[in-house]
XYZ file of C-alpha atoms in Angstrom:
692
model
C -103.507 -82.698 -83.071
C -104.881 -79.451 -82.832
C -103.087 -76.877 -81.421
C -103.451 -76.516 -77.958
C -103.054 -72.079 -76.794
C -102.930 -71.030 -73.443
C -101.473 -73.364 -71.071
C -100.974 -77.627 -72.042
C -100.185 -79.700 -69.162
C -97.948 -82.697 -69.870
C -98.435 -84.957 -67.274
C -96.203 -87.983 -66.427
C -96.207 -90.534 -63.558
C -93.171 -90.901 -62.174
C -92.555 -93.785 -59.832
C -89.764 -94.012 -57.004
C -89.229 -96.248 -54.386
C -91.627 -94.898 -51.969
C -94.482 -92.846 -53.130
C -96.424 -92.234 -56.747
C -95.275 -88.127 -57.574
C -96.804 -86.526 -60.074
C -95.058 -83.829 -61.849
C -96.987 -80.893 -64.038
C -95.395 -79.419 -67.140
C -97.272 -75.739 -67.600
C -96.066 -74.369 -70.411
C -97.102 -70.637 -71.921
C -99.150 -69.723 -75.158
C -95.550 -69.448 -76.723
C -93.896 -72.619 -75.429
C -97.227 -74.872 -75.628
C -97.456 -73.801 -80.158
C -93.645 -75.023 -80.098
C -94.226 -77.829 -77.974
C -97.440 -79.358 -80.029
C -97.840 -80.902 -83.389
C -98.817 -77.599 -86.053
C -102.587 -77.658 -87.066
C -103.177 -78.386 -90.258
C -102.648 -75.000 -92.672
C -104.618 -74.867 -95.707
C -101.594 -74.017 -98.259
C -103.456 -73.604 -101.111
C -105.766 -70.856 -100.598
C -105.994 -67.426 -102.378
C -103.882 -65.282 -99.797
C -101.136 -66.367 -101.421
C -97.944 -66.391 -99.101
C -97.261 -64.338 -96.740
C -100.452 -62.727 -97.103
C -99.363 -61.585 -101.051
C -102.542 -62.273 -102.681
C -100.895 -62.811 -105.872
C -98.304 -64.946 -104.436
C -100.793 -68.069 -104.138
C -99.510 -69.925 -107.226
C -95.972 -69.548 -109.006
C -97.069 -67.551 -112.043
C -98.144 -64.809 -109.484
C -94.080 -63.796 -109.495
C -94.360 -62.507 -112.238
C -97.400 -60.834 -111.407
C -95.038 -59.098 -108.382
C -92.358 -58.284 -110.777
C -94.381 -56.159 -112.787
C -96.421 -54.220 -110.169
C -92.662 -53.179 -109.128
C -91.737 -52.328 -112.336
C -94.232 -50.248 -112.908
C -93.475 -48.850 -109.591
C -89.892 -48.077 -110.631
C -90.770 -46.517 -113.642
C -93.094 -44.154 -111.608
C -90.335 -43.223 -109.338
C -87.668 -43.003 -111.033
C -89.981 -40.265 -113.340
C -89.826 -38.541 -109.876
C -86.750 -38.647 -108.169
C -85.093 -37.338 -111.922
C -87.606 -34.370 -112.209
C -87.583 -33.021 -108.890
C -85.784 -30.666 -106.855
C -83.139 -31.895 -104.425
C -83.944 -32.789 -101.206
C -85.100 -34.840 -98.532
C -88.337 -36.093 -101.007
C -85.315 -37.608 -103.805
C -84.049 -39.737 -100.288
C -87.680 -40.643 -99.483
C -87.981 -41.611 -103.141
C -84.668 -43.664 -103.463
C -86.037 -45.469 -100.508
C -89.734 -46.406 -101.835
C -87.420 -47.588 -104.975
C -85.821 -49.852 -102.888
C -88.565 -50.786 -101.162
C -90.408 -51.548 -104.049
C -87.837 -53.562 -105.811
C -86.879 -55.492 -102.974
C -90.513 -56.631 -101.564
C -90.230 -58.972 -104.508
C -86.207 -59.762 -104.210
C -86.150 -60.227 -100.463
C -89.038 -62.700 -100.629
C -88.302 -64.459 -104.045
C -84.193 -65.069 -102.098
C -86.244 -66.799 -99.661
C -88.808 -68.978 -101.721
C -86.689 -70.016 -104.031
C -84.680 -72.499 -101.430
C -87.171 -72.664 -99.069
C -90.154 -73.851 -100.837
C -91.032 -77.478 -100.958
C -92.533 -76.605 -104.413
C -90.288 -76.907 -107.189
C -92.285 -74.986 -109.429
C -92.303 -71.891 -107.080
C -88.763 -72.343 -106.384
C -87.823 -71.876 -110.073
C -90.078 -69.070 -110.256
C -88.841 -67.416 -107.228
C -85.114 -67.657 -109.008
C -86.251 -66.227 -112.724
C -87.771 -63.550 -110.196
C -84.674 -62.619 -108.527
C -82.704 -62.629 -111.834
C -84.877 -59.903 -113.044
C -84.697 -57.639 -110.296
C -81.109 -58.184 -109.804
C -80.895 -57.202 -113.767
C -83.313 -54.416 -112.844
C -81.327 -53.105 -109.735
C -77.665 -53.252 -111.962
C -78.876 -51.106 -114.303
C -80.770 -48.829 -111.802
C -77.216 -48.692 -110.279
C -75.512 -47.485 -113.756
C -78.469 -45.035 -114.494
C -76.237 -41.518 -114.993
C -79.420 -39.092 -114.901
C -80.795 -41.466 -112.017
C -77.465 -40.599 -109.872
C -77.681 -37.414 -111.327
C -80.477 -36.292 -109.014
C -78.942 -37.944 -106.372
C -75.385 -36.132 -106.675
C -77.464 -32.669 -106.946
C -78.238 -33.128 -103.543
C -75.183 -34.146 -102.235
C -73.382 -31.040 -104.284
C -75.381 -28.541 -102.429
C -74.389 -27.632 -99.395
C -77.487 -25.732 -98.616
C -79.761 -28.348 -99.212
C -77.326 -31.000 -97.370
C -77.157 -29.269 -93.978
C -81.175 -29.131 -93.458
C -81.317 -32.989 -93.889
C -81.507 -34.752 -90.653
C -78.285 -37.198 -90.282
C -80.045 -40.597 -91.137
C -81.215 -38.832 -94.016
C -77.583 -37.790 -95.004
C -76.300 -40.816 -94.530
C -78.550 -42.847 -96.433
C -78.351 -40.915 -99.582
C -74.653 -40.995 -98.779
C -74.780 -44.882 -99.410
C -76.903 -44.840 -102.067
C -74.643 -42.857 -103.775
C -72.002 -45.445 -102.421
C -74.180 -48.338 -104.209
C -73.523 -46.237 -108.044
C -69.932 -45.615 -106.741
C -69.428 -49.191 -107.069
C -71.151 -50.451 -109.622
C -68.942 -48.290 -111.840
C -71.596 -45.309 -112.597
C -67.747 -43.200 -113.259
C -67.700 -45.239 -116.122
C -68.016 -44.032 -119.911
C -71.606 -45.853 -121.506
C -69.988 -48.741 -123.190
C -67.862 -49.561 -119.748
C -70.929 -48.809 -117.718
C -73.053 -51.641 -119.846
C -70.089 -54.083 -119.685
C -70.620 -53.368 -115.611
C -74.129 -54.169 -115.745
C -73.206 -57.362 -118.477
C -70.883 -58.844 -115.905
C -72.732 -58.184 -112.950
C -75.841 -59.976 -114.321
C -73.788 -62.670 -115.155
C -72.677 -63.123 -111.622
C -76.546 -63.188 -110.935
C -76.565 -66.625 -112.694
C -73.274 -67.832 -111.385
C -74.008 -66.955 -107.898
C -76.654 -69.366 -108.079
C -76.080 -71.667 -110.144
C -72.956 -72.531 -106.943
C -74.947 -71.503 -103.919
C -77.409 -74.510 -105.640
C -74.164 -76.805 -105.890
C -73.417 -76.449 -102.854
C -75.974 -78.439 -101.387
C -76.612 -80.811 -103.997
C -76.079 -84.564 -102.179
C -73.330 -86.590 -103.648
C -74.018 -89.991 -104.805
C -72.440 -93.451 -104.920
C -72.440 -97.772 -105.289
C -74.259 -98.866 -102.452
C -71.758 -101.488 -102.988
C -68.717 -98.640 -102.345
C -69.208 -98.676 -99.455
C -69.313 -101.833 -96.349
C -72.581 -103.120 -95.554
C -72.056 -102.857 -92.062
C -73.082 -98.307 -92.453
C -74.734 -98.296 -95.725
C -77.926 -97.330 -93.183
C -76.493 -94.620 -92.110
C -76.679 -92.818 -95.596
C -79.934 -92.520 -97.526
C -80.396 -95.626 -99.806
C -81.684 -94.651 -103.169
C -82.057 -98.011 -105.306
C -78.147 -99.100 -105.834
C -76.793 -96.053 -104.883
C -76.570 -94.089 -102.203
C -77.005 -90.319 -101.597
C -74.986 -88.063 -98.584
C -75.292 -84.901 -98.359
C -73.317 -83.834 -95.279
C -70.441 -84.243 -93.385
C -72.197 -86.251 -90.714
C -69.206 -85.067 -88.926
C -71.390 -86.022 -85.092
C -71.376 -89.376 -85.839
C -69.836 -91.989 -83.256
C -68.570 -94.455 -86.056
C -64.951 -92.993 -87.525
C -65.666 -95.301 -90.829
C -69.250 -93.022 -91.242
C -67.421 -90.004 -90.511
C -64.654 -90.181 -93.400
C -66.907 -92.019 -96.054
C -69.229 -89.344 -95.773
C -66.395 -86.221 -95.813
C -64.380 -88.020 -98.885
C -67.746 -88.214 -100.412
C -69.707 -85.421 -99.930
C -66.727 -83.518 -100.994
C -65.907 -85.204 -103.665
C -64.559 -82.511 -106.462
C -67.553 -81.593 -109.083
C -65.700 -80.433 -111.903
C -68.625 -78.717 -113.272
C -68.726 -76.730 -109.867
C -64.903 -76.378 -110.012
C -65.514 -74.689 -112.959
C -68.438 -72.067 -112.059
C -66.798 -70.800 -109.131
C -63.825 -69.858 -111.104
C -65.766 -68.332 -113.324
C -67.342 -67.139 -110.523
C -64.028 -65.851 -109.078
C -63.107 -64.082 -112.500
C -65.941 -62.356 -112.611
C -65.842 -60.990 -109.761
C -62.423 -59.561 -110.443
C -62.700 -58.401 -113.590
C -65.535 -56.053 -112.654
C -63.864 -54.924 -109.582
C -61.012 -54.204 -111.892
C -63.121 -52.432 -114.295
C -64.977 -50.551 -111.718
C -61.292 -48.830 -109.987
C -60.674 -51.541 -107.363
C -57.411 -53.685 -107.029
C -59.190 -56.679 -105.998
C -62.706 -57.528 -105.006
C -61.775 -57.809 -101.711
C -60.959 -54.077 -102.292
C -64.301 -53.625 -103.272
C -66.094 -55.690 -101.187
C -64.367 -53.731 -97.989
C -65.125 -50.245 -98.878
C -67.732 -49.548 -96.581
C -67.482 -52.557 -93.808
C -65.965 -51.279 -90.369
C -62.666 -53.318 -91.985
C -62.474 -50.415 -94.750
C -60.345 -52.225 -96.956
C -57.631 -55.311 -97.173
C -54.650 -53.124 -96.280
C -55.935 -51.068 -93.337
C -56.443 -54.219 -92.228
C -53.753 -55.602 -92.484
C -52.126 -52.318 -90.733
C -54.398 -52.020 -87.853
C -53.341 -55.830 -86.592
C -49.832 -55.698 -87.556
C -48.680 -55.685 -84.090
C -46.615 -57.683 -82.531
C -48.755 -58.860 -80.181
C -48.055 -62.622 -79.359
C -50.970 -65.154 -80.132
C -51.437 -68.228 -77.768
C -50.971 -70.667 -81.188
C -49.757 -73.556 -78.866
C -53.528 -73.655 -77.648
C -54.556 -74.639 -80.393
C -52.404 -77.290 -80.576
C -52.989 -78.228 -77.378
C -56.571 -78.863 -78.656
C -55.296 -81.476 -80.815
C -53.555 -82.736 -78.758
C -56.427 -83.817 -76.375
C -58.460 -84.412 -79.535
C -55.797 -86.978 -80.852
C -55.406 -88.947 -77.356
C -59.546 -89.133 -77.229
C -58.864 -90.822 -79.953
C -56.424 -93.075 -79.212
C -58.461 -93.795 -76.049
C -60.929 -94.518 -78.282
C -60.044 -97.311 -79.950
C -59.868 -96.257 -82.966
C -58.838 -97.513 -85.930
C -56.347 -94.972 -87.070
C -54.553 -92.228 -84.228
C -53.784 -89.395 -86.853
C -56.525 -86.708 -86.245
C -58.627 -85.706 -89.648
C -59.919 -83.152 -90.310
C -63.885 -85.171 -90.180
C -62.386 -85.751 -86.551
C -62.970 -82.317 -85.006
C -66.332 -81.883 -84.420
C -66.626 -85.399 -82.897
C -63.390 -85.515 -80.710
C -63.562 -81.725 -79.608
C -67.395 -82.052 -78.162
C -65.566 -86.206 -76.642
C -63.358 -84.015 -75.190
C -66.330 -81.614 -73.626
C -68.272 -84.665 -72.588
C -65.433 -86.653 -70.934
C -64.206 -83.365 -68.652
C -67.258 -82.303 -67.839
C -69.431 -85.456 -67.831
C -71.775 -84.155 -70.756
C -74.075 -86.531 -72.324
C -76.020 -84.134 -74.926
C -78.395 -87.314 -74.944
C -79.235 -86.298 -71.144
C -79.302 -82.840 -71.832
C -81.885 -82.765 -74.827
C -85.133 -83.959 -72.246
C -84.703 -80.378 -70.480
C -84.184 -78.388 -74.031
C -87.164 -79.182 -75.761
C -88.393 -76.492 -78.599
C -91.236 -74.990 -76.311
C -88.927 -74.515 -72.845
C -86.511 -73.045 -75.698
C -88.758 -70.282 -76.573
C -90.460 -69.237 -73.434
C -85.918 -68.970 -72.544
C -86.473 -66.524 -75.318
C -89.467 -64.838 -74.634
C -88.400 -64.577 -70.826
C -85.551 -63.460 -72.071
C -86.400 -60.278 -74.184
C -89.162 -59.533 -72.566
C -86.876 -58.952 -69.632
C -84.334 -56.533 -71.523
C -86.443 -54.898 -74.148
C -89.980 -55.391 -73.086
C -90.632 -57.459 -75.888
C -92.423 -60.785 -75.975
C -93.705 -63.372 -78.371
C -98.038 -63.290 -79.163
C -98.411 -67.189 -81.239
C -100.911 -66.780 -84.168
C -101.945 -69.177 -86.447
C -101.576 -68.186 -90.095
C -104.471 -67.769 -92.835
C -104.591 -70.137 -95.208
C -102.112 -69.836 -98.644
C -99.981 -67.980 -96.222
C -96.992 -70.255 -95.265
C -95.455 -72.625 -97.590
C -95.319 -75.523 -94.777
C -97.925 -76.433 -92.062
C -95.038 -76.487 -89.777
C -94.302 -73.105 -89.722
C -95.072 -71.039 -86.779
C -96.010 -66.918 -86.981
C -94.804 -65.330 -84.390
C -96.071 -61.335 -84.007
C -93.660 -59.673 -81.982
C -94.920 -57.265 -79.609
C -93.549 -54.122 -77.197
C -95.118 -53.922 -73.905
C -95.632 -50.437 -74.712
C -95.357 -49.289 -78.412
C -97.112 -52.173 -79.660
C -96.938 -54.698 -82.375
C -93.466 -54.423 -83.820
C -93.251 -56.869 -86.838
C -93.524 -60.284 -87.759
C -90.945 -63.909 -87.212
C -92.135 -66.671 -89.629
C -89.963 -69.911 -87.869
C -89.887 -72.666 -90.284
C -87.441 -74.721 -87.848
C -88.024 -78.465 -89.285
C -86.523 -80.868 -91.451
C -88.491 -81.653 -94.941
C -87.345 -82.978 -97.789
C -85.139 -80.864 -100.131
C -84.823 -78.066 -97.752
C -81.356 -77.122 -97.338
C -79.619 -78.298 -93.843
C -78.715 -74.974 -92.795
C -79.723 -72.607 -90.148
C -80.828 -68.611 -91.777
C -82.495 -65.466 -91.712
C -83.913 -64.008 -94.766
C -85.414 -60.734 -94.543
C -88.686 -60.857 -96.340
C -90.329 -56.523 -95.891
C -88.027 -53.815 -93.994
C -89.165 -51.635 -91.885
C -89.628 -48.024 -92.847
C -91.634 -44.871 -91.889
C -94.396 -44.378 -94.825
C -95.730 -41.160 -96.336
C -99.065 -42.036 -94.291
C -97.161 -41.768 -90.597
C -97.487 -45.583 -90.643
C -94.315 -47.561 -90.119
C -94.280 -50.766 -92.286
C -93.825 -53.885 -90.003
C -90.479 -55.911 -90.650
C -91.015 -59.577 -91.611
C -89.155 -62.101 -92.030
C -88.228 -65.969 -91.744
C -86.047 -67.846 -89.665
C -85.035 -71.192 -91.204
C -84.085 -74.165 -88.786
C -82.941 -77.849 -89.473
C -84.737 -79.446 -86.876
C -86.168 -83.163 -86.510
C -89.945 -82.398 -86.201
C -91.924 -83.081 -83.003
C -93.654 -86.494 -82.894
C -97.890 -87.528 -81.653
C -95.929 -88.435 -78.248
C -92.022 -86.267 -77.834
C -91.916 -82.367 -78.640
C -88.481 -81.584 -80.777
C -85.978 -82.066 -78.415
C -82.850 -79.590 -78.912
C -79.019 -80.583 -78.043
C -76.877 -77.764 -76.559
C -75.520 -76.819 -80.160
C -79.049 -76.378 -81.618
C -80.349 -74.480 -78.888
C -77.274 -72.064 -79.435
C -78.049 -72.000 -82.822
C -81.334 -70.614 -81.991
C -80.248 -68.404 -80.074
C -78.002 -66.863 -82.345
C -80.727 -66.691 -84.833
C -83.063 -65.109 -83.545
C -80.175 -62.529 -82.770
C -80.622 -61.609 -86.405
C -84.563 -61.926 -86.014
C -84.558 -58.835 -83.000
C -82.335 -56.910 -84.327
C -84.596 -57.062 -87.919
C -87.717 -56.228 -85.274
C -85.599 -53.944 -82.851
C -83.611 -51.923 -86.041
C -86.923 -49.291 -86.364
C -85.234 -46.998 -89.291
C -86.982 -44.503 -90.698
C -85.692 -45.954 -94.420
C -85.905 -49.306 -95.430
C -82.501 -49.150 -96.815
C -81.015 -49.823 -93.067
C -83.543 -51.569 -91.825
C -82.362 -53.831 -88.630
C -80.143 -56.373 -90.319
C -78.791 -53.657 -93.569
C -75.727 -52.751 -92.246
C -71.901 -53.279 -92.277
C -71.602 -57.298 -93.002
C -68.498 -57.144 -90.222
C -71.361 -55.531 -88.019
C -74.882 -57.394 -89.065
C -73.520 -61.093 -86.725
C -72.456 -59.084 -83.717
C -76.358 -59.522 -82.534
C -76.447 -62.844 -83.204
C -73.422 -63.640 -81.730
C -74.355 -61.751 -78.184
C -77.107 -64.136 -77.996
C -74.449 -67.522 -77.981
C -73.379 -65.416 -75.103
C -77.096 -65.755 -73.320
C -77.528 -69.001 -74.552
C -74.404 -70.255 -72.681
C -74.967 -68.606 -69.152
C -75.447 -70.368 -66.339
C -78.031 -67.871 -64.990
C -79.787 -67.096 -68.719
C -80.383 -71.448 -69.207
C -81.252 -71.769 -65.901
C -84.359 -70.147 -66.377
C -86.147 -72.208 -68.919
C -84.103 -75.282 -69.132
C -86.555 -77.976 -67.400
C -87.973 -81.410 -68.529
C -90.926 -81.591 -70.952
C -92.420 -84.362 -69.291
C -91.523 -83.968 -65.424
C -91.406 -80.182 -65.410
C -87.952 -80.242 -63.501
C -84.836 -77.721 -64.092
C -82.201 -78.985 -65.386
C -80.080 -79.376 -62.078
C -77.154 -76.238 -61.889
C -74.595 -78.785 -61.893
C -75.244 -79.779 -65.228
C -76.437 -76.297 -66.316
C -72.438 -75.334 -64.812
C -70.875 -78.148 -66.955
C -72.504 -77.251 -69.809
C -71.587 -73.538 -69.705
C -67.552 -74.329 -68.672
C -67.554 -77.192 -70.960
C -67.534 -74.172 -73.903
C -63.944 -73.569 -73.160
C -62.324 -76.695 -74.160
C -61.252 -76.853 -77.691
C -62.084 -73.324 -78.038
C -58.696 -72.264 -79.535
C -59.364 -75.056 -82.571
C -62.754 -74.111 -83.154
C -61.511 -70.503 -83.377
C -58.529 -71.740 -85.767
C -60.961 -73.352 -88.331
C -63.010 -69.741 -88.557
C -59.767 -68.145 -89.154
C -58.781 -70.526 -91.801
C -62.311 -70.312 -93.616
C -61.878 -66.340 -93.593
C -57.810 -66.586 -95.226
C -59.133 -68.817 -97.809
C -62.270 -66.736 -98.334
C -59.817 -63.110 -98.684
C -57.182 -65.696 -100.524
C -59.876 -66.306 -103.748
C -60.869 -62.483 -103.663
C -57.405 -60.612 -103.164
C -54.916 -60.587 -105.675
C -55.646 -63.839 -108.838
C -53.524 -66.931 -107.677
C -53.261 -68.322 -111.529
C -53.768 -71.582 -109.704
C -56.549 -73.669 -109.220
C -59.162 -73.413 -105.615
C -58.118 -76.753 -104.834
C -54.600 -76.334 -104.415
C -55.279 -72.613 -102.620
C -57.217 -74.878 -100.400
C -55.252 -77.366 -99.741
C -51.760 -74.231 -99.621
C -54.190 -72.769 -96.990
C -54.907 -75.499 -94.802
C -51.577 -77.669 -94.648
C -50.041 -74.472 -93.415
C -52.565 -72.725 -91.425
C -55.635 -75.331 -90.332
C -53.526 -77.942 -88.705
C -54.936 -80.967 -89.833
C -53.720 -82.292 -93.028
C -55.673 -82.084 -96.330
C -57.586 -85.105 -97.501
C -56.882 -85.482 -101.530
C -59.608 -85.917 -103.534
C -62.005 -83.816 -101.841
C -62.769 -79.645 -102.344
C -64.400 -78.256 -99.440
C -64.644 -74.968 -100.830
C -68.018 -76.432 -103.490
C -69.571 -76.546 -99.917
C -68.189 -73.015 -98.855
C -71.971 -71.683 -99.288
C -70.653 -68.344 -97.635
C -68.994 -67.495 -100.446
C -72.003 -66.117 -102.046
C -73.169 -63.646 -99.104
C -70.029 -63.133 -97.312
C -67.759 -63.249 -100.451
C -64.549 -61.447 -98.884
C -66.168 -60.932 -96.142
C -66.765 -63.952 -94.168
C -63.644 -62.360 -91.767
C -66.970 -60.803 -90.089
C -67.944 -63.367 -88.037
C -64.456 -62.800 -86.105
C -64.603 -59.289 -85.838
C -68.408 -59.138 -85.105
C -66.904 -61.496 -82.493
C -65.245 -59.487 -80.996
C -67.417 -57.089 -80.615
C -70.627 -59.546 -79.408
C -67.537 -60.556 -76.316
C -66.873 -56.676 -75.479
C -70.646 -55.790 -75.446
C -71.180 -58.787 -73.441
C -68.106 -58.252 -70.958
C -69.242 -54.685 -70.440
C -72.957 -54.819 -70.337
C -74.140 -58.127 -69.309
C -71.737 -60.364 -68.273
C -72.400 -59.104 -64.257
C -76.693 -59.113 -64.902
C -77.655 -60.833 -68.205
C -81.257 -59.432 -67.569
C -80.289 -55.824 -66.761
C -83.181 -53.829 -68.235
C -80.954 -50.590 -68.276
C -78.361 -51.909 -70.337
C -80.790 -53.733 -72.254
C -82.722 -50.624 -73.023
C -79.614 -48.452 -74.266
C -78.639 -51.843 -76.111
C -81.352 -51.312 -77.946
C -80.866 -47.506 -78.081
C -77.318 -46.914 -78.993
C -77.170 -50.360 -81.497
C -80.080 -52.401 -82.720
C -82.065 -49.316 -83.390
C -80.395 -47.971 -86.125
C -79.956 -50.820 -88.161
C -77.227 -49.471 -90.824
C -78.174 -45.973 -90.495
C -75.019 -45.004 -87.889
C -71.020 -45.960 -88.559
C -70.711 -49.294 -86.941
C -67.354 -48.213 -85.472
C -69.342 -44.538 -84.046
C -72.433 -47.104 -82.390
C -68.885 -49.017 -80.065
C -67.217 -46.568 -79.207
C -69.169 -45.151 -76.149
C -67.681 -45.168 -72.518
C -68.909 -49.019 -72.193
C -68.585 -49.923 -75.899
C -65.464 -49.038 -76.579
C -63.436 -51.302 -78.552
C -60.264 -53.041 -77.279
C -57.646 -52.872 -79.795
C -55.731 -54.832 -78.355
C -58.186 -57.576 -78.166
C -58.851 -57.225 -81.871
C -55.426 -57.407 -82.449
C -54.831 -60.797 -80.533
C -57.978 -62.166 -82.227
C -56.986 -60.946 -85.824
C -53.054 -61.468 -85.733
C -53.286 -65.034 -86.773
C -55.611 -64.856 -89.710
C -53.909 -61.572 -91.300
C -50.880 -63.027 -91.050
C -51.756 -65.602 -93.090
C -53.058 -62.681 -95.845
C -49.646 -61.370 -95.704
C -48.338 -64.678 -96.629
C -51.218 -64.552 -100.052
C -50.868 -61.092 -100.327
C -47.674 -61.275 -101.249
C -46.940 -63.659 -103.764
């Protein structure tokens, strides 16, 4: 089916008791592009992935690496042999950009490309470039060139604030890598970091692997719910939304069944992280990871939120009671609320109270309609719009990938978003944002446009039906697009601090803020319309959907706090207990739902890699995003003045400005009471475990 551009019309005939009425749905070019099947794309031509000619084959990663390494040698020589000044920082940033262009691209390809040969080549590239980075971070001569700049007050005073900030961040990287150690210990630090690259890859790959079980081990009437491979059944997820309790229970127990080799990998990973942190002078890996964030240190965070502010924990118990009552009402086999029940029965409570049936909403949330909604929102708030572009032959890794140019009404092209939205075999079932190329100001005065990939796991369209999203999928789409727009609008001078390259506990603010837009009836009302008839989603349905978000919110937050606490304890003082024993104790004493014997949820906790000791960032970012929403957009979610201010004071800086400075203005002042109320239960648990 050839993609239809400009205005695409879906016509359906709707009969009623008196007349034959004809409804026409007209989509914008963006909506049409996402509601139609993609035109066939040649995946194997010489242009190469993302337009990089060398990457037309897996062997191209070796070519790209060698080119980056040659540039690295030249740039290191320039940095070490030139007098201290702004050129020093520019050279460091160019060095970072050269390596990141290979490492960041490979970081996506190793998980997102359907060809195992590409994935393997990309994984090797990640490890090789990562090894080079760790060696550079302990290069004494290179560090000295930067230290000479930072120690020279006259030169330092001549730098603009962004250049000075980037210089300090590069020095911070040297310091946490152990630049102050003697040669033998620096070598040890490099060895530990290189070992961590391997352990990170091994654990991350393991978190996504399905578990298998003999087909005869499951009742015959539920086998069809899973992937059957000969005499075995493959379970690659929790099936948390299945209405069949036995399916949810079986999936939970089988998918989370302990893998002994992965348990050892996690033990080695945590031990290695702790050893590295101790070696370079930190009390624990958590202390090392939090240095440079808004939280600063575990101790300071504990102190900040140790006020005796009562948190209504009874709200969580009330939520669980609502779920338990719903379970009894639905004639369940058991009245005990279990971990596999949380997602399903919280949705059931919302559905009953607000008369919400997700299947009734999905026809109004076609992917095209949702993309139109995002396009309209960004246009009104920020003067930014999407333009669908046809990828060149060989530019994308799957014919289902869409390419969007992001264009500002006066500034022109801002960057590109590759939308890898649809499920396919061997693709991780996760929603995430990947930076492929960071934005920066080049020497010739041109701006290097940022390039990102948004990866979702949506059902693909069919010949007759576009992809239809349930409300949760729609909210996830808005969340990930928040990351993408942060990358597009964080137009910094240096790529080292572009877009989402900022403090982890601030990086989630733009994405979580988008969730507030996704659940505001005024925003939803602008784009939610039936994919066949064009009828808007009835206002009563929009209102009920938005109001339903308040139900079971405490229990959902409690689950996130449990994850954050587990992450902190794993990376704090060594417990001399198994990771499963630690999980069991935290879950039973804090989460509120019982631990299930012979399960190891921590082996599916993929955030331990990218967010090690920083999972709390989601909670802190939600607190900040809530303040931004309430003080800037709650009154009018389309306010252009507020949108421009949000870009100017927050998004535009990327990581070039201290996050706390961006949230301390008149309208964006952070409420310590609000933060304390949010985090108190989390830090009570941490205090319990840190006291052991």
